[in-house]
Coordinates of C-alpha atoms in Angstrom, one line a residue:
M272 CA -46.4 -8.1 -23.4
T273 CA -44.9 -5.5 -21.1
N274 CA -41.2 -4.7 -21.5
N275 CA -39.7 -5.3 -18.1
V276 CA -36.3 -3.7 -19.1
A277 CA -37.7 -0.4 -20.1
D278 CA -36.0 1.3 -17.2
H279 CA -32.5 0.2 -18.3
H280 CA -30.3 2.2 -20.5
P281 CA -30.3 0.9 -24.1
G282 CA -26.6 0.6 -24.1
N283 CA -26.4 -1.5 -21.0
S284 CA -24.3 -4.6 -21.7
V285 CA -23.9 -5.9 -18.1
A286 CA -26.0 -9.0 -17.5
E287 CA -28.3 -8.6 -14.5
G288 CA -27.7 -12.2 -13.5
N289 CA -24.1 -11.7 -12.8
H290 CA -24.5 -9.4 -9.8
E291 CA -23.5 -10.2 -6.3
G292 CA -26.1 -10.1 -3.7
D293 CA -28.9 -7.6 -4.5
F294 CA -26.6 -5.0 -6.1
G295 CA -26.5 -4.2 -9.8
C296 CA -22.7 -4.3 -10.0
S297 CA -20.3 -7.1 -8.9
M298 CA -17.0 -6.5 -7.2
V299 CA -15.2 -7.9 -10.2
E300 CA -17.0 -5.5 -12.6
L301 CA -16.2 -2.5 -10.4
R302 CA -12.6 -3.5 -10.0
N303 CA -12.2 -3.9 -13.7
L304 CA -13.9 -0.6 -14.3
M305 CA -11.5 1.3 -12.0
E306 CA -8.5 0.0 -13.9
L307 CA -9.6 2.1 -16.9
R308 CA -8.6 5.7 -17.5
S309 CA -9.7 8.9 -19.3
A310 CA -11.7 8.4 -22.5
E311 CA -11.8 4.6 -22.2
A312 CA -13.3 4.9 -18.7
V313 CA -15.9 7.5 -19.9
A314 CA -16.9 5.2 -22.8
R315 CA -17.3 2.1 -20.5
I316 CA -19.4 4.0 -18.0
S317 CA -21.6 5.4 -20.7
D318 CA -21.9 2.2 -22.9
S319 CA -22.1 -0.5 -20.2
Y320 CA -23.7 1.3 -17.4
G321 CA -25.6 4.3 -18.9
G322 CA -23.7 6.9 -17.0
V323 CA -22.6 7.5 -13.4
Q324 CA -26.2 8.1 -12.3
T325 CA -27.0 4.5 -13.3
V326 CA -24.0 3.2 -11.5
C327 CA -25.4 4.9 -8.3
K328 CA -28.7 3.3 -9.0
R329 CA -27.2 -0.1 -9.4
L330 CA -25.4 0.3 -6.1
K331 CA -28.6 1.3 -4.5
T332 CA -27.4 4.7 -3.4
S333 CA -28.6 8.3 -4.1
P334 CA -26.1 10.8 -5.6
V335 CA -27.8 13.5 -3.5
E336 CA -29.0 11.7 -0.3
G337 CA -26.3 9.0 -0.1
L338 CA -26.8 5.8 1.7
S339 CA -29.5 5.3 4.4
G340 CA -26.9 4.3 7.0
N341 CA -28.9 1.2 7.9
P342 CA -26.5 -1.2 9.8
T343 CA -27.8 -4.2 7.9
D344 CA -27.3 -2.6 4.6
L345 CA -23.8 -1.4 5.5
E346 CA -22.8 -4.9 6.7
K347 CA -24.1 -6.5 3.6
R348 CA -22.0 -4.1 1.5
R349 CA -18.9 -5.1 3.5
Q350 CA -19.6 -8.7 2.9
V351 CA -20.1 -8.3 -0.8
F352 CA -17.5 -5.6 -1.7
G353 CA -15.1 -5.9 1.3
Q354 CA -14.0 -3.6 4.1
N355 CA -12.0 -0.5 3.7
F356 CA -9.0 -1.9 5.3
I357 CA -5.6 -3.0 3.9
P358 CA -3.8 -5.6 6.0
P359 CA -0.3 -4.4 6.9
K360 CA 2.6 -6.3 5.5
K361 CA 4.1 -8.9 7.7
A362 CA 6.7 -7.3 10.0
K363 CA 10.3 -8.3 9.5
T364 CA 11.9 -10.4 12.2
F365 CA 15.0 -9.3 14.1
L366 CA 17.0 -11.9 12.3
Q367 CA 15.8 -10.5 8.9
L368 CA 16.9 -7.0 9.9
V369 CA 20.3 -8.4 11.0
W370 CA 20.7 -10.0 7.6
E371 CA 19.8 -6.7 5.9
A372 CA 22.3 -4.8 8.0
L373 CA 25.0 -7.3 7.0
Q374 CA 24.5 -6.3 3.3
D375 CA 26.2 -2.9 3.9
V376 CA 29.2 -2.7 1.6
T377 CA 31.5 -1.2 4.2
L378 CA 30.7 -4.0 6.6
I379 CA 31.3 -6.6 4.0
I380 CA 34.8 -5.1 3.3
L381 CA 35.5 -5.2 7.1
E382 CA 34.3 -8.8 7.3
I383 CA 36.6 -9.8 4.5
A384 CA 39.5 -8.0 6.1
A385 CA 38.9 -9.6 9.4
I386 CA 38.8 -13.1 7.9
I387 CA 42.0 -12.5 6.0
S388 CA 43.7 -11.2 9.1
L389 CA 42.6 -14.2 11.1
G390 CA 43.7 -16.6 8.4
L391 CA 47.2 -15.0 8.2
S392 CA 47.6 -15.1 11.9
F393 CA 47.1 -18.9 12.0
Y394 CA 49.0 -19.6 8.9
H395 CA 52.5 -21.1 9.3
P396 CA 54.5 -21.6 6.2
P397 CA 55.9 -25.1 5.6
G398 CA 59.5 -25.7 6.8
G399 CA 59.2 -23.1 9.5
D400 CA 60.6 -25.5 12.1
N401 CA 63.8 -26.0 10.2
E402 CA 65.0 -22.4 10.2
L403 CA 68.6 -21.6 10.8
C404 CA 69.7 -21.1 14.3
G405 CA 70.7 -17.5 13.4
Q406 CA 67.0 -16.7 12.9
S407 CA 65.9 -18.2 16.3
S408 CA 66.1 -14.8 17.9
G409 CA 63.3 -13.5 15.7
G410 CA 60.9 -16.4 16.6
V411 CA 59.5 -14.6 19.6
E412 CA 58.9 -11.5 17.6
D413 CA 57.2 -13.4 14.8
E414 CA 55.0 -15.2 17.4
G415 CA 54.0 -11.8 18.8
E416 CA 53.1 -10.5 15.4
A417 CA 50.9 -13.6 14.8
Q418 CA 49.2 -13.0 18.1
A419 CA 48.6 -9.4 17.2
G420 CA 47.1 -10.4 13.9
W421 CA 44.7 -12.7 15.6
I422 CA 43.6 -9.9 18.0
E423 CA 43.2 -7.4 15.2
G424 CA 41.0 -9.8 13.2
A425 CA 38.9 -10.7 16.2
A426 CA 38.5 -7.0 17.1
I427 CA 37.3 -6.2 13.6
L428 CA 34.7 -9.0 13.7
F429 CA 33.6 -7.9 17.1
S430 CA 33.1 -4.3 15.9
V431 CA 31.1 -5.6 12.9
I432 CA 28.8 -7.6 15.1
I433 CA 28.2 -4.6 17.4
V434 CA 27.4 -2.3 14.5
V435 CA 25.0 -4.9 12.9
L436 CA 23.2 -5.6 16.2
V437 CA 22.8 -1.9 16.9
T438 CA 21.6 -1.1 13.4
A439 CA 19.1 -4.0 13.4
F440 CA 17.7 -3.0 16.8
N441 CA 17.3 0.6 15.7
D442 CA 15.4 -0.5 12.5
W443 CA 13.3 -2.9 14.6
S444 CA 12.4 -0.2 17.1
K445 CA 11.6 2.4 14.3
E446 CA 9.4 -0.2 12.5
K447 CA 7.5 -0.9 15.6
Q448 CA 6.9 2.8 16.3
F449 CA 5.8 3.4 12.7
R450 CA 3.3 0.6 12.8
G451 CA 1.9 1.9 16.0
L452 CA 1.6 5.4 14.6
Q453 CA 0.1 4.1 11.3
S454 CA -2.5 2.1 13.3
R455 CA -3.5 5.1 15.4
I456 CA -3.8 7.3 12.3
E457 CA -6.0 4.7 10.6
Q458 CA -8.3 4.6 13.6
E459 CA -8.5 8.4 14.0
Q460 CA -8.6 9.5 10.4
K461 CA -12.1 10.5 9.2
F462 CA -13.6 11.4 5.9
T463 CA -16.7 13.3 4.8
V464 CA -19.6 11.4 3.3
I465 CA -23.3 11.9 2.8
R466 CA -25.8 9.6 4.5
K467 CA -29.5 10.2 4.9
G468 CA -29.0 13.5 3.1
Q469 CA -26.7 14.8 5.9
V470 CA -23.0 15.6 5.6
I471 CA -21.1 13.6 8.3
Q472 CA -17.6 12.5 9.0
I473 CA -16.9 8.8 9.6
P474 CA -13.7 6.8 10.1
V475 CA -12.2 5.8 6.8
A476 CA -12.4 2.1 7.8
E477 CA -16.3 2.5 7.9
I478 CA -16.5 3.7 4.3
V479 CA -18.4 1.2 2.1
V480 CA -19.0 0.8 -1.7
G481 CA -22.0 3.0 -2.5
D482 CA -21.1 5.8 -0.1
I483 CA -21.2 9.3 -1.6
A484 CA -18.0 11.0 -0.5
Q485 CA -17.3 14.7 -0.6
I486 CA -13.8 15.6 -1.6
K487 CA -11.9 18.9 -1.3
Y488 CA -8.5 20.4 -1.5
G489 CA -6.0 18.7 0.7
D490 CA -7.8 15.4 1.0
L491 CA -6.1 12.0 0.7
L492 CA -8.7 9.8 -1.0
P493 CA -9.4 6.7 1.1
A494 CA -11.1 4.7 -1.6
D495 CA -11.7 4.4 -5.4
G496 CA -14.6 6.2 -6.8
I497 CA -16.3 7.8 -9.8
L498 CA -16.8 11.5 -10.0
I499 CA -20.4 12.6 -9.8
Q500 CA -19.8 16.4 -9.6
G501 CA -16.6 18.3 -9.7
N502 CA -15.4 21.9 -9.5
D503 CA -12.0 22.5 -11.1
L504 CA -10.8 19.3 -9.6
K505 CA -7.1 18.4 -9.9
I506 CA -5.5 15.3 -8.5
D507 CA -1.9 14.3 -7.7
E508 CA -1.6 10.6 -8.8
S509 CA 2.2 10.4 -8.4
S510 CA 1.9 7.9 -5.6
L511 CA 0.3 5.4 -8.0
T512 CA 1.7 6.4 -11.4
G513 CA 4.9 8.1 -10.6
E514 CA 4.0 11.1 -12.8
S515 CA 4.3 14.4 -11.1
D516 CA 1.8 16.3 -13.3
Q517 CA -1.5 17.0 -11.7
V518 CA -4.5 15.3 -13.5
K519 CA -7.6 17.3 -14.1
K520 CA -10.8 15.4 -13.4
S521 CA -14.1 15.9 -15.0
L522 CA -17.2 13.8 -15.9
D523 CA -16.6 14.0 -19.6
K524 CA -12.8 13.4 -19.7
D525 CA -11.5 11.5 -16.7
P526 CA -13.9 10.8 -13.8
M527 CA -11.9 8.0 -12.2
L528 CA -10.7 8.9 -8.7
L529 CA -8.2 6.5 -7.0
S530 CA -7.4 5.8 -3.4
G531 CA -4.0 7.1 -2.1
T532 CA -4.1 10.1 -4.4
H533 CA -4.2 13.7 -3.2
V534 CA -6.7 16.5 -4.1
M535 CA -4.6 19.4 -5.1
E536 CA -7.3 21.8 -6.3
G537 CA -11.1 22.1 -6.4
S538 CA -13.8 20.0 -4.9
G539 CA -16.5 17.5 -5.8
R540 CA -18.5 14.4 -4.9
M541 CA -17.8 10.8 -5.9
V542 CA -19.5 7.5 -5.5
V543 CA -17.3 4.9 -3.8
T544 CA -16.7 1.9 -6.1
A545 CA -13.9 0.0 -4.5
V546 CA -12.4 -0.2 -1.0
G547 CA -9.6 -2.0 0.9
I548 CA -7.7 -4.6 -1.0
N549 CA -9.9 -4.2 -4.1
S550 CA -9.0 -0.5 -4.5
Q551 CA -6.0 0.4 -6.7
T552 CA -3.9 1.2 -3.6
G553 CA -4.9 -2.1 -2.1
I554 CA -4.0 -4.0 -5.3
I555 CA -0.6 -2.5 -5.4
S556 CA 0.1 -2.8 -1.7
T557 CA -1.0 -6.4 -1.3
F558 CA -0.6 -7.8 -4.9
A559 CA -4.1 -9.2 -4.4
P560 CA -5.0 -11.7 -7.0
R561 CA -7.9 -10.9 -9.3
P562 CA -11.1 -12.3 -7.9
V563 CA -12.9 -14.9 -10.0

């Protein structure tokens, strides 16, 4: 009887029946894979997939030629693995910004002072109407002081309200401008990939799982991927890990490349394995639940 699995790596432990669509890797498998680091990741790629070349084969892409660019194939990849787009967080309302502005310590102190001032201005000690006639001459003066206290308290509260409204409006205006700028950058930013054997630049939103992306010094990685070929590649992963040290990437030590990180030295090629909310940046940004 002919062995139908002869083409598979002997160490392959991923069941063929668990794949999504016609691809050899599911979104869950790839997402779990991209959570691994260093030697653990190298071992998983080798033992479960038979190397990065087999990962490319399962994703029906060529490490050299890249994807064919067929629109039907690209759309199918988007349906199975998702689009390279992270939904922006819900914008804060003006009332939420007002509430945040009210949390300023200085304003809180002024609010307390204004309330105390107003309270004292309206407070009349008991027995005040039975004062001696000799003190009647000071009644007008006391009344004037009470009125002044009321005005001072109201003035403080009015100042606090003005400051809060101005601060909230400025924050709302800045947030609106930032979202507009971010949207324009996302639409205009492009990245280098290989399709049909040709090196082209496409908008980052059009990158799909299986794309072969070229990376070089200065790039901000738009998706997760596994290194296929590297040349003295060093990555700044501080945006994800908080560690300032640059991480050297290589096929035999740490081939995992994460979205949102910066290429500080070298160059290379990677196969895209996760995009959008399924990438490491997307998971952190949206707190997306693990797919089942």
